[in-house]
PDB file of C-alpha atoms in Angstrom:
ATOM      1  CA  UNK P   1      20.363 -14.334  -7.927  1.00 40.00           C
ATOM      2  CA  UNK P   2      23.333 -15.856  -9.389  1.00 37.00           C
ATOM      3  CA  UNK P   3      21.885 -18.671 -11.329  1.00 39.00           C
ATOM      4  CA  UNK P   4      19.232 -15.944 -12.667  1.00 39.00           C
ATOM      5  CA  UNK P   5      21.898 -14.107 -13.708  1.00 36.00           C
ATOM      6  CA  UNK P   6      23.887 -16.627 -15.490  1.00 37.00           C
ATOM      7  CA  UNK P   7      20.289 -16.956 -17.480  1.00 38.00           C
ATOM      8  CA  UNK P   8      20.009 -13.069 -18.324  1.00 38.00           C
ATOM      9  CA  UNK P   9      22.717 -11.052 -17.951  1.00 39.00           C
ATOM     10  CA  UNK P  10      21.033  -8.081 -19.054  1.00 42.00           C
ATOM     11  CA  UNK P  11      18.612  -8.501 -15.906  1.00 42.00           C
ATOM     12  CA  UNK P  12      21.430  -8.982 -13.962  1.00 44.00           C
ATOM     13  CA  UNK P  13      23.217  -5.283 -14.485  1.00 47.00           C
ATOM     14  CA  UNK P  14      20.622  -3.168 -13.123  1.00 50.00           C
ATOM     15  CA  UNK P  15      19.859  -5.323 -10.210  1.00 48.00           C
ATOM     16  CA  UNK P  16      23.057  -5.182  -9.232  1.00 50.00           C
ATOM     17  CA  UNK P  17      23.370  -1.354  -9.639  1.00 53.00           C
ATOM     18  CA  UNK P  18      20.389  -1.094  -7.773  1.00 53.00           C
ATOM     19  CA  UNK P  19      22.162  -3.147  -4.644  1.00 51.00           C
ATOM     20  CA  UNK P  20      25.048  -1.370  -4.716  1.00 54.00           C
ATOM     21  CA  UNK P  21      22.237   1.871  -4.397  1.00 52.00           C
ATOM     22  CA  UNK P  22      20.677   0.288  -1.891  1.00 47.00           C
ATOM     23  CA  UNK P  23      23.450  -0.181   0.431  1.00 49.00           C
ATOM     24  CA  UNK P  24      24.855   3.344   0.032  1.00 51.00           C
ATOM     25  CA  UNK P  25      21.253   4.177   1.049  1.00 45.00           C
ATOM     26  CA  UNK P  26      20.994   2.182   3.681  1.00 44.00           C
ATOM     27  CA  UNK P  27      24.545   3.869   4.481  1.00 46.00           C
ATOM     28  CA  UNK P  28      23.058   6.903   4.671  1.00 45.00           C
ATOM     29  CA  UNK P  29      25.128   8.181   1.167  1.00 41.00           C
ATOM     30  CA  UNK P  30      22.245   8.644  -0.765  1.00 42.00           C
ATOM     31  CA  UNK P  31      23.779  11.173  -3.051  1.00 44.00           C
ATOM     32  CA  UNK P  32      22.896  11.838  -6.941  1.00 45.00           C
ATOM     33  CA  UNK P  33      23.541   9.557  -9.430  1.00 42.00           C
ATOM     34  CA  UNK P  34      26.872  11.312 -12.085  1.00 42.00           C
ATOM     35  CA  UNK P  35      27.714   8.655 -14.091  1.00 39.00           C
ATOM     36  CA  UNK P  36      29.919   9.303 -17.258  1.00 38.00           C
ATOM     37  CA  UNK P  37      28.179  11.275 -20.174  1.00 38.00           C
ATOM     38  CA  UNK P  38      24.299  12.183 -18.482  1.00 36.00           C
ATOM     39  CA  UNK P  39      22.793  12.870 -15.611  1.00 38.00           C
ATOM     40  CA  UNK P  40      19.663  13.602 -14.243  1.00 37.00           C
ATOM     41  CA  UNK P  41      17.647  16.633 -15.878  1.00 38.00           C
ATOM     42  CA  UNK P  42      17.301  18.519 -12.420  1.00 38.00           C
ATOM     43  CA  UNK P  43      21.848  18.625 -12.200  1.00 37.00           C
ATOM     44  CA  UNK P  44      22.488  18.944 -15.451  1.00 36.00           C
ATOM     45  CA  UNK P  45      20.254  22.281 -15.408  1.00 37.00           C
ATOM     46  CA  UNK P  46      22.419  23.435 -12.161  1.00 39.00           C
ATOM     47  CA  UNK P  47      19.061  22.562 -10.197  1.00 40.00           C
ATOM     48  CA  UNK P  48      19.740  20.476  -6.716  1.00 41.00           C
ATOM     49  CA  UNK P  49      16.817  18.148  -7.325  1.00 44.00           C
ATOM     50  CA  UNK P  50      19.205  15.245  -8.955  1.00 44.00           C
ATOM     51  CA  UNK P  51      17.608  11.805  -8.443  1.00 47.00           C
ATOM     52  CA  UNK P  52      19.062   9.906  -5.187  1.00 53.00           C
ATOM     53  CA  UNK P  53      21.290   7.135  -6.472  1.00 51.00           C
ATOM     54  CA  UNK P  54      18.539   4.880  -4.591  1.00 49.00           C
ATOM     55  CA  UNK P  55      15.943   5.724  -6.275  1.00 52.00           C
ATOM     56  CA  UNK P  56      17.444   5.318  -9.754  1.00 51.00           C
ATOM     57  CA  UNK P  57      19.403   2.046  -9.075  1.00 54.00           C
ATOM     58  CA  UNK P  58      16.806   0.762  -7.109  1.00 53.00           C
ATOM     59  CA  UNK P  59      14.345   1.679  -9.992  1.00 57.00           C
ATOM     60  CA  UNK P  60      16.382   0.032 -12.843  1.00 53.00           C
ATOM     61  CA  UNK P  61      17.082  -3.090 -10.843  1.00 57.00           C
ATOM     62  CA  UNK P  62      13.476  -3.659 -10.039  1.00 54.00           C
ATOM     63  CA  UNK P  63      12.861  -2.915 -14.065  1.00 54.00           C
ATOM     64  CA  UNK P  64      15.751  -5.135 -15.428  1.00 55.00           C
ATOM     65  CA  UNK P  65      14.400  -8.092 -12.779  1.00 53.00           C
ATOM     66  CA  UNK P  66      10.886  -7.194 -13.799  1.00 53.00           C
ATOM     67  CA  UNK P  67      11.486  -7.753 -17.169  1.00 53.00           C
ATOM     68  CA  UNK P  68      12.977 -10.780 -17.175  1.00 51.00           C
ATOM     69  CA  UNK P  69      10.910 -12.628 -13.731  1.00 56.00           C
ATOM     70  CA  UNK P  70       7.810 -12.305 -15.720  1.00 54.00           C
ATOM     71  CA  UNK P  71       8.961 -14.288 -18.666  1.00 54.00           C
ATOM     72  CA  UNK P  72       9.631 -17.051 -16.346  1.00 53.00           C
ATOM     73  CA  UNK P  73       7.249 -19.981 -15.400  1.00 50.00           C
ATOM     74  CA  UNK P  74       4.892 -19.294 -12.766  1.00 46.00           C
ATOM     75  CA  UNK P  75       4.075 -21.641  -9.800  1.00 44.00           C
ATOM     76  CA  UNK P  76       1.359 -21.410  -6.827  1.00 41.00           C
ATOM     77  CA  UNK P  77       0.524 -18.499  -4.580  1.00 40.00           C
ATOM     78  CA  UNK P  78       3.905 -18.797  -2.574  1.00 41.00           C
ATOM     79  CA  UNK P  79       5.898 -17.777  -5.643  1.00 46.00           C
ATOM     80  CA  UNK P  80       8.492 -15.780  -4.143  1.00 49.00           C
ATOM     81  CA  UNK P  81       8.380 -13.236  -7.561  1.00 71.00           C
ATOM     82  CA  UNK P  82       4.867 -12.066  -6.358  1.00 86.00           C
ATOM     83  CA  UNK P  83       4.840  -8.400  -4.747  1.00 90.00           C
ATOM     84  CA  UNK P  84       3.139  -8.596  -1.381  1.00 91.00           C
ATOM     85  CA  UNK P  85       2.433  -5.383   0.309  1.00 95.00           C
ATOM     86  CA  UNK P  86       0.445  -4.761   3.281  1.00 95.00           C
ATOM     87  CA  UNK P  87      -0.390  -0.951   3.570  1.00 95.00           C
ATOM     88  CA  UNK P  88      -1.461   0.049   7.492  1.00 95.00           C
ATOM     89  CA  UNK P  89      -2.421   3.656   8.634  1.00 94.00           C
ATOM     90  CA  UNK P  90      -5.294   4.909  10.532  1.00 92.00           C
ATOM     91  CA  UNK P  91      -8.860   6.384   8.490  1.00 89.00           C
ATOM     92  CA  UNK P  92      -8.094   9.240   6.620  1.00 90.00           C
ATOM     93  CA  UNK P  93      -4.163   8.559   6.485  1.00 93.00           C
ATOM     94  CA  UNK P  94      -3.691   8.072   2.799  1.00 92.00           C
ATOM     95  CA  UNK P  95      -4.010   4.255   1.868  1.00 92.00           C
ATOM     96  CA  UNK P  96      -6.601   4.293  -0.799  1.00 86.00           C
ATOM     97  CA  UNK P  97      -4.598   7.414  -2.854  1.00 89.00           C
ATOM     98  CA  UNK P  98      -1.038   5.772  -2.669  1.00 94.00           C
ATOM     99  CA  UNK P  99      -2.291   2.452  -3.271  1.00 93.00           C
ATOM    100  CA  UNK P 100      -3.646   3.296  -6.645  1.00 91.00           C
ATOM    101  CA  UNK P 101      -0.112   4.699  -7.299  1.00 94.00           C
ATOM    102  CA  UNK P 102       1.449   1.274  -6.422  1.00 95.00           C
ATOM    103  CA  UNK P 103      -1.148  -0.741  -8.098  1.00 94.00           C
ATOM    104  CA  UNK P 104      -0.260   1.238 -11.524  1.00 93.00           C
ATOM    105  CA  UNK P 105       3.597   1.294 -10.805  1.00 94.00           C
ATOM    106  CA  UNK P 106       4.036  -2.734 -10.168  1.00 92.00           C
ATOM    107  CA  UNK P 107       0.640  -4.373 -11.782  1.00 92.00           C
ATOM    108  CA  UNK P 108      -0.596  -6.056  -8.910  1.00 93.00           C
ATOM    109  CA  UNK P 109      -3.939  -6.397  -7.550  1.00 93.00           C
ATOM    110  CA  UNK P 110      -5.183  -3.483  -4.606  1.00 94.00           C
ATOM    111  CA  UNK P 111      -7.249  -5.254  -2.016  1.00 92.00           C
ATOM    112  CA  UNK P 112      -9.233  -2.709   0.237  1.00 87.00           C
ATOM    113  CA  UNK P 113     -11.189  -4.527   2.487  1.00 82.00           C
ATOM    114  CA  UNK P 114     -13.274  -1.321   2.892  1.00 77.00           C
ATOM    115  CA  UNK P 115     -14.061  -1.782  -0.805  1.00 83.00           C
ATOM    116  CA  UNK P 116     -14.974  -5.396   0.081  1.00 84.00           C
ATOM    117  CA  UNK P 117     -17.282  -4.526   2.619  1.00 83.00           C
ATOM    118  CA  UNK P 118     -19.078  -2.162   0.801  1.00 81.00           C
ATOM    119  CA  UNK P 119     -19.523  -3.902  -2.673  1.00 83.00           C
ATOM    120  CA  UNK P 120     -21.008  -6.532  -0.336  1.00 81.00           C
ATOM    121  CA  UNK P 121     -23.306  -4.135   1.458  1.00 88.00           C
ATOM    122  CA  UNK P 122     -24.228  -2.377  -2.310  1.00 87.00           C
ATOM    123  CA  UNK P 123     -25.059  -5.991  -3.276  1.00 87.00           C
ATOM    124  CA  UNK P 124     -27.280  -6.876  -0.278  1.00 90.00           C
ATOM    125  CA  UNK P 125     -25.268 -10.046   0.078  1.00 84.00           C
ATOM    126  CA  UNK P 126     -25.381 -11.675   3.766  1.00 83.00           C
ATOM    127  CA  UNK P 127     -21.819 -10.729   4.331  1.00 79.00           C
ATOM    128  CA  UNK P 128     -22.994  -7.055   4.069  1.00 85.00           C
ATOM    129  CA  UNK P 129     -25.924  -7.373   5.676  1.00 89.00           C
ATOM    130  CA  UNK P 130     -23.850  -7.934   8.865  1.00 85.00           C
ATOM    131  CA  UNK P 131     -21.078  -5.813   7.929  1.00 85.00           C
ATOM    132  CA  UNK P 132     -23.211  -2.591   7.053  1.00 86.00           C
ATOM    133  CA  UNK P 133     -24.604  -2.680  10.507  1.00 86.00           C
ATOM    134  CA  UNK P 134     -20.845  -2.443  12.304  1.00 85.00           C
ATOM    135  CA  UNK P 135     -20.248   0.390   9.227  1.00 79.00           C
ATOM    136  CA  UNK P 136     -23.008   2.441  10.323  1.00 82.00           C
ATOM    137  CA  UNK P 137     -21.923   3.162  13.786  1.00 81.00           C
ATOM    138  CA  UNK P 138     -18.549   3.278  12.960  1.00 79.00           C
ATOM    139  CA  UNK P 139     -17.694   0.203  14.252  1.00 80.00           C
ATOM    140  CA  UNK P 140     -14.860  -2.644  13.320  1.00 74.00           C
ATOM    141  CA  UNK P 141     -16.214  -5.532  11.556  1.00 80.00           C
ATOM    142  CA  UNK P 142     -15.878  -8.597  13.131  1.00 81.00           C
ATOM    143  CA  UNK P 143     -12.470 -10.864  11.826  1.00 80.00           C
ATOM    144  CA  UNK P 144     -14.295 -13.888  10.541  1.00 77.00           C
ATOM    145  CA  UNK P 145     -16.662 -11.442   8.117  1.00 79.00           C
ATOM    146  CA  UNK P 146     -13.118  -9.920   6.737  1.00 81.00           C
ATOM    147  CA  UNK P 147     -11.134 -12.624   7.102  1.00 78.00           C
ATOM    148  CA  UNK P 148     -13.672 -14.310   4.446  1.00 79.00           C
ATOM    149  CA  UNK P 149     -13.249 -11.413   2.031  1.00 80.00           C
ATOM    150  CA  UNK P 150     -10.020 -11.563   1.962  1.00 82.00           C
ATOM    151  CA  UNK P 151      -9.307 -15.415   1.405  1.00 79.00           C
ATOM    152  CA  UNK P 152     -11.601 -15.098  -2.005  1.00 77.00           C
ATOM    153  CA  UNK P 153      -9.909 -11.729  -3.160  1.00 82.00           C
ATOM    154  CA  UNK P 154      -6.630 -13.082  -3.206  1.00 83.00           C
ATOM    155  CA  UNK P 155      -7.376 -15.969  -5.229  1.00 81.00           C
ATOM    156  CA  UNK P 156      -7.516 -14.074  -8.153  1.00 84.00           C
ATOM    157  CA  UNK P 157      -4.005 -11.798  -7.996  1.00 88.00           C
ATOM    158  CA  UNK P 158      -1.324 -13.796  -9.975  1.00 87.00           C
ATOM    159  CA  UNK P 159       1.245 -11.293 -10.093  1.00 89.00           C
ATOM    160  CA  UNK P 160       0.494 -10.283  -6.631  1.00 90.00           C
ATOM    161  CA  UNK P 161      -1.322  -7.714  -3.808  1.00 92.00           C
ATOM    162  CA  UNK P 162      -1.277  -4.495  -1.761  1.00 95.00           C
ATOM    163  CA  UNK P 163      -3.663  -4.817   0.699  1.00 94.00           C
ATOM    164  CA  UNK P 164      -5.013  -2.263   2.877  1.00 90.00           C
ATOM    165  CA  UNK P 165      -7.812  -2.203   5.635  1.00 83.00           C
ATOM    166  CA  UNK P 166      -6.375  -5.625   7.431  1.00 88.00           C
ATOM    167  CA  UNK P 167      -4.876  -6.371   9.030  1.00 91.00           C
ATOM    168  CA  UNK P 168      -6.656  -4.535  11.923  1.00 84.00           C
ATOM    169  CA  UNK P 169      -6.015  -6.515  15.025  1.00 86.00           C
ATOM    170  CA  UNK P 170      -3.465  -9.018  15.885  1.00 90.00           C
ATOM    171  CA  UNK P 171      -5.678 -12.037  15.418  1.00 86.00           C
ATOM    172  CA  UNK P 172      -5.711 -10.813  12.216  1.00 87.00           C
ATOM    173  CA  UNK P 173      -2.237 -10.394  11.714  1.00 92.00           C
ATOM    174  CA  UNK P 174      -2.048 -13.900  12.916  1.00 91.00           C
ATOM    175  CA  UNK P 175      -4.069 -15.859  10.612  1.00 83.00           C
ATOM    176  CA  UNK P 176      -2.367 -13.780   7.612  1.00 86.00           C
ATOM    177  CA  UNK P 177       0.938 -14.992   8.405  1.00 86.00           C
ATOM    178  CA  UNK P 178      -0.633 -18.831   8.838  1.00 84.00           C
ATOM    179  CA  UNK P 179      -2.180 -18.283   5.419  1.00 77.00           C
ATOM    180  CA  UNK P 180       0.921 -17.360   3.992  1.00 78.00           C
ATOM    181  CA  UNK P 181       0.022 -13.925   3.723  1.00 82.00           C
ATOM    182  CA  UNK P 182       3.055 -12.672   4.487  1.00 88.00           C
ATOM    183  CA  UNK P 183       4.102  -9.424   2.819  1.00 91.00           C
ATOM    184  CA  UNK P 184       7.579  -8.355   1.897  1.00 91.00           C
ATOM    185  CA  UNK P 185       7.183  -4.912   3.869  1.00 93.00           C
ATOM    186  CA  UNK P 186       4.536  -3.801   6.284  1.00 96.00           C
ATOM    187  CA  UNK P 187       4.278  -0.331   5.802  1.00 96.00           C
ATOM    188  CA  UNK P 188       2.524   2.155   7.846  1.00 95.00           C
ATOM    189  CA  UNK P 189       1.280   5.816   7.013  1.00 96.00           C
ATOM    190  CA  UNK P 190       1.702   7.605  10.178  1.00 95.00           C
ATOM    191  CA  UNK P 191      -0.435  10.673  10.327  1.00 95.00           C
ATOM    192  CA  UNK P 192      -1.427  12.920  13.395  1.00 93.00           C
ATOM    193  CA  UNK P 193      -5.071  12.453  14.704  1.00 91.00           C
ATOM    194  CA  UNK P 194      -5.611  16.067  14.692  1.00 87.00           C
ATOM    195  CA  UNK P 195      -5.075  16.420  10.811  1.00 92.00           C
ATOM    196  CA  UNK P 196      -7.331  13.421   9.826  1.00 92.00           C
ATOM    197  CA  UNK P 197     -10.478  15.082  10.722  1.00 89.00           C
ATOM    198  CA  UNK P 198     -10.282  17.319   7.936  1.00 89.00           C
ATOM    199  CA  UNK P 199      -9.421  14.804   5.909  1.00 91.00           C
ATOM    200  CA  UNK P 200     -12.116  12.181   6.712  1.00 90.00           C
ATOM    201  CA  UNK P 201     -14.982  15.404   7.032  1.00 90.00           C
ATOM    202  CA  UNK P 202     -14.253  16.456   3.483  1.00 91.00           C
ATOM    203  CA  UNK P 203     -14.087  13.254   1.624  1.00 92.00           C
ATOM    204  CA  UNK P 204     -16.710  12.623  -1.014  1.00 93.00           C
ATOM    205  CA  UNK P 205     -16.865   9.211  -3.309  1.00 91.00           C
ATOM    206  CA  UNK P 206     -18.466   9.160  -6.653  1.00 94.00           C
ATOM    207  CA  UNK P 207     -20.352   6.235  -7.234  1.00 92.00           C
ATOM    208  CA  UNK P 208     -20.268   5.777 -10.602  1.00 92.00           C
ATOM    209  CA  UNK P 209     -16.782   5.258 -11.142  1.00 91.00           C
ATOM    210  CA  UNK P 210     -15.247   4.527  -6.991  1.00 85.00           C
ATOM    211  CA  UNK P 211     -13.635   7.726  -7.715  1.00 88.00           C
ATOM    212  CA  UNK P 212     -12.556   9.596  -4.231  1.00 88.00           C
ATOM    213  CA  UNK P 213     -12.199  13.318  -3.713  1.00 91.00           C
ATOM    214  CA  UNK P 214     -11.996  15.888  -1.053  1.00 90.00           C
ATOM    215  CA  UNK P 215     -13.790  19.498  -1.099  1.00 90.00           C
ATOM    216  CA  UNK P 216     -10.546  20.736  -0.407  1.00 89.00           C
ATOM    217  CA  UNK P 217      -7.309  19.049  -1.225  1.00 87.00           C
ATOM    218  CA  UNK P 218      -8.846  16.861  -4.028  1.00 89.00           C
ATOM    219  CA  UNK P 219     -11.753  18.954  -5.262  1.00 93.00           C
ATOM    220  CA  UNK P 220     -13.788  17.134  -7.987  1.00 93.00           C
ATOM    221  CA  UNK P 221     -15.321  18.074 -11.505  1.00 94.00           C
ATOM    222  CA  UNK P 222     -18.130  20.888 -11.367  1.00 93.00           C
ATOM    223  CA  UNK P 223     -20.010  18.681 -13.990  1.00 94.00           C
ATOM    224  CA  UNK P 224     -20.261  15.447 -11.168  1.00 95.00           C
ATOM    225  CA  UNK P 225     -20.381  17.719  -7.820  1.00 94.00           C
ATOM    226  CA  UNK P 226     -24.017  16.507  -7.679  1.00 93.00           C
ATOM    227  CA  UNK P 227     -23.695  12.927  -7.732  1.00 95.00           C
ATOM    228  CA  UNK P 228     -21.277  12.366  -4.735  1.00 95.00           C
ATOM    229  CA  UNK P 229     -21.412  10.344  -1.656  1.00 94.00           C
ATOM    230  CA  UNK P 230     -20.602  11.500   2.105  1.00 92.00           C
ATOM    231  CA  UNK P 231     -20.099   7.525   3.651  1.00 87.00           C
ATOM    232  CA  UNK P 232     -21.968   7.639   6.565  1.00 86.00           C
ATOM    233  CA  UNK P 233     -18.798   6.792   8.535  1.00 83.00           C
ATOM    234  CA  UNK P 234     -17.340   9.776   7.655  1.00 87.00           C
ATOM    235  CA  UNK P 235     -17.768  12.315  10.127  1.00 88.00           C
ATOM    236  CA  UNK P 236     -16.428  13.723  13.109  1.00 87.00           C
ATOM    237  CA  UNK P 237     -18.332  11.461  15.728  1.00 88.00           C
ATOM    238  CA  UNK P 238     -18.202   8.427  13.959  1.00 89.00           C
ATOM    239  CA  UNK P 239     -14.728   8.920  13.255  1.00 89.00           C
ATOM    240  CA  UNK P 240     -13.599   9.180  17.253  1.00 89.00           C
ATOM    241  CA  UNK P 241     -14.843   5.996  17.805  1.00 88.00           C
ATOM    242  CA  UNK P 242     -12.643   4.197  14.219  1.00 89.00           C
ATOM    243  CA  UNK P 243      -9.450   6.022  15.858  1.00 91.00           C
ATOM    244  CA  UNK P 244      -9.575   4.414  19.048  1.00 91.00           C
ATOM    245  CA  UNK P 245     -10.321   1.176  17.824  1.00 88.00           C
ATOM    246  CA  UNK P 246      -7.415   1.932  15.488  1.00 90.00           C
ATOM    247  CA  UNK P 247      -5.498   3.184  18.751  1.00 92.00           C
ATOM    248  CA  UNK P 248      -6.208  -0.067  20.870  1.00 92.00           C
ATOM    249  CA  UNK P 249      -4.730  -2.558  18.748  1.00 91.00           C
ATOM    250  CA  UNK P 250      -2.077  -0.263  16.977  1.00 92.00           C
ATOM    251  CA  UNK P 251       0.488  -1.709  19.305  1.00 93.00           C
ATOM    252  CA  UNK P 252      -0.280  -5.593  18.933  1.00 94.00           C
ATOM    253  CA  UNK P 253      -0.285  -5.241  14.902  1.00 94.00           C
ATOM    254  CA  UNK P 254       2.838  -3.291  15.010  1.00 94.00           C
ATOM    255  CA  UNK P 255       4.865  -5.895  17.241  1.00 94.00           C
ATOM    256  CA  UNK P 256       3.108  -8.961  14.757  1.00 94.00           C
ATOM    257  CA  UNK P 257       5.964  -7.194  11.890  1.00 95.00           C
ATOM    258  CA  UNK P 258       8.253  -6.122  13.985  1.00 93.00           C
ATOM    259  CA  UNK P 259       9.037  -9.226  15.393  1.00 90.00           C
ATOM    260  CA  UNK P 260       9.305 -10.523  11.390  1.00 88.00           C
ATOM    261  CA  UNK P 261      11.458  -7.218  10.742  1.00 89.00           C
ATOM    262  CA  UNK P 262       8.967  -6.442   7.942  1.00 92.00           C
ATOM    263  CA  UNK P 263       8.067  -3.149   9.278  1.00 93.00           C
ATOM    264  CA  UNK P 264       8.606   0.498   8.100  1.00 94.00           C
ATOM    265  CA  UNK P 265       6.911   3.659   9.235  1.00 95.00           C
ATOM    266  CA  UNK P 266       6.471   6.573   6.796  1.00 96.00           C
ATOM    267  CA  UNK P 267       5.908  10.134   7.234  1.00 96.00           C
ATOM    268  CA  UNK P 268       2.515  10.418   5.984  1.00 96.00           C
ATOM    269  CA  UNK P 269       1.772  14.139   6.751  1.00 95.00           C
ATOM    270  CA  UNK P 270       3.498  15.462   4.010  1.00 94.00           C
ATOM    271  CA  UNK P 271       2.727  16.439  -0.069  1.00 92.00           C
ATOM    272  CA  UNK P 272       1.285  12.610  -1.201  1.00 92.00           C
ATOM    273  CA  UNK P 273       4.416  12.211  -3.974  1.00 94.00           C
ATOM    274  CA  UNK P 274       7.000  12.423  -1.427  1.00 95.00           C
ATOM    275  CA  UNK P 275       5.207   9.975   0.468  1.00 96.00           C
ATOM    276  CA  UNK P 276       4.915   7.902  -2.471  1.00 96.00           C
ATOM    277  CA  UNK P 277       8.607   7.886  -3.237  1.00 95.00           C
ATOM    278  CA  UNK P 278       9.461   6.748   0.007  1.00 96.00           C
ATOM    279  CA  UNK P 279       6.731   4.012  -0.229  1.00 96.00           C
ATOM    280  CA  UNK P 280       8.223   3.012  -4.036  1.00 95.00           C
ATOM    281  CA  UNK P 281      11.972   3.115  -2.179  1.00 94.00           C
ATOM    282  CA  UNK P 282      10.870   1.048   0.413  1.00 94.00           C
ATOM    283  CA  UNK P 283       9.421  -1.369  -1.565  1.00 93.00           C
ATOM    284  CA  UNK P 284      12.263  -2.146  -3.926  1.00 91.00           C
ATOM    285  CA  UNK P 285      15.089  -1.928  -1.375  1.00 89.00           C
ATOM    286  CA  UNK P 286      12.982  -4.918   0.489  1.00 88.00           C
ATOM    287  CA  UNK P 287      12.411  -6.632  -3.003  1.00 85.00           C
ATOM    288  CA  UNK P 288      15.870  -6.265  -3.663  1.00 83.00           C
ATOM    289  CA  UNK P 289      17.527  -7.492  -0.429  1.00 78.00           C
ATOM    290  CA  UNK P 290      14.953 -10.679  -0.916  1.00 76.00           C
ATOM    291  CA  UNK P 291      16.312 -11.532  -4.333  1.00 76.00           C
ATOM    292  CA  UNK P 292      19.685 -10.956  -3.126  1.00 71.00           C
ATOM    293  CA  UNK P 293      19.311 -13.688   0.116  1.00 66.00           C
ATOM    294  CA  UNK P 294      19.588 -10.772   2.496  1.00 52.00           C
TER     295      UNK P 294
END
């Protein structure tokens, strides 16, 4: 950090603001930003919805590095400047809605394996051949299908990836972190099993555009109502059987991270932006501590 800041100072500012935001975060003083002559819109209107001083420090830092890491030369996949996410949570828990957020916020590349698989088993290629017949009953697919998958998608992601879908198990887990797959925070989406019926019942995907709603908390156009999708792994019985496979190897993933200190659970049964700010502030704080040599 110091000999990139010698280079730009005016990259250097904000990611130091956003360390010193950090740590009063981390110090639980995560208190509104007042600095001399503004403040946020929500205080200066008398409102008590000021930005945490996290969030904004955090959030220039990342900028003012941003800015000036991507006018620097690039090397191989291991480049430390690449964003590496791995997003975990059980069928119905969120993934594919914040990881579009992400994937617009930093510019990386969103890797769904469930995507994968089902490009593959649109395109009748022998990977989805085998895979579709795992899909239709609900099923896992087997490691060495996914783990395939995966090694070609991330060839192509140069400023980096959020993946979600895998890892699933811990041999899994495993050969991401002999890959070099490791991701700079692990985060899960924790999400009661009772409320992700509803939300795995009332999905619907339009094909035309991969487009995902729900009859109910994401309710499409009238004008493409008749073109959507129910997956055939989305109901109630089907989806029984994809929680307790996520259920039986839950703990070994978990303990893959934890051991790395890489993980972080979120509160995923809440309104989907406050789970995406705590997703965006978990991200930067471990992007930040990295560039700093924490």
């Amino acid at each position: 950090l110091a000999q990139e800041s010698s280079t730009s100072s005016l990259a250097c500012l904000p990611v130091a603001i956003g360390m010193r935001a950090v740590r009063r975060f981390a110090a639980g003083a995560a208190r509104p930003i007042r600095a001399r002559g503004f403040s946020s819109g929500a205080e200066a209107s008398g409102g008590s919805n000021a930005l945490p001083a996290f969030v904004v420090g955090a959030g220039a830092g990342a900028f003012g590095y941003y800015q000036y890491d991507q006018s620097q030369p690039k090397a191989g996949i291991a480049e430390p400047s690449k964003l590496k996410l791995i997003l975990f949570g059980a069928p119905g828990s969120g993934k594919g809605t914040q990881c579009e957020k992400l994937t617009a916020l930093f510019g990386v590349k969103h890797i769904s394996t469930g995507d994968l698989l089902r490009e593959h088993v649109k395109n009748g290629t022998a990977l989805g051949k085998q895979a579709k017949e795992f899909m239709d009953k609900g099923a896992l697919v087997p490691d060495s299908l996914v783990i395939d998958l995966l090694k070609d998608a991330v060839k192509d992601a140069p400023k980096g990836w959020i993946i979600d879908g895998m890892p699933r198990t811990a041999v899994q887990a495993e050969f991401m972190q002999k890959e070099g797959l490791v991701p700079d925070c692990f985060l899960t989406l924790d999400v009661p099993d009772s409320v992700l019926e509803e939300r795995i019942c009332g999905r619907r995907l339009d094909p035309e555009t991969g487009a995902i709603y729900h009859l109910k908390f994401k309710p499409p156009p009238k004008e493409i109502v008749s073109r959507l999708t129910h997956r055939s792994d989305d109901t109630a019985d089907k989806l029984k059987n994809r929680l307790k496979a996520y259920h039986d190897n839950l703990d070994s993933v978990l303990g893959v991270y934890r051991s790395a200190n890489l993980y972080t659970a979120i509160n995923a049964n809440r309104n989907p932006d406050a789970v995406y700010g705590d997703l965006v502030g978990n991200t930067l704080k471990a992007r930040l501590n990295k560039w700093a040599g924490a």
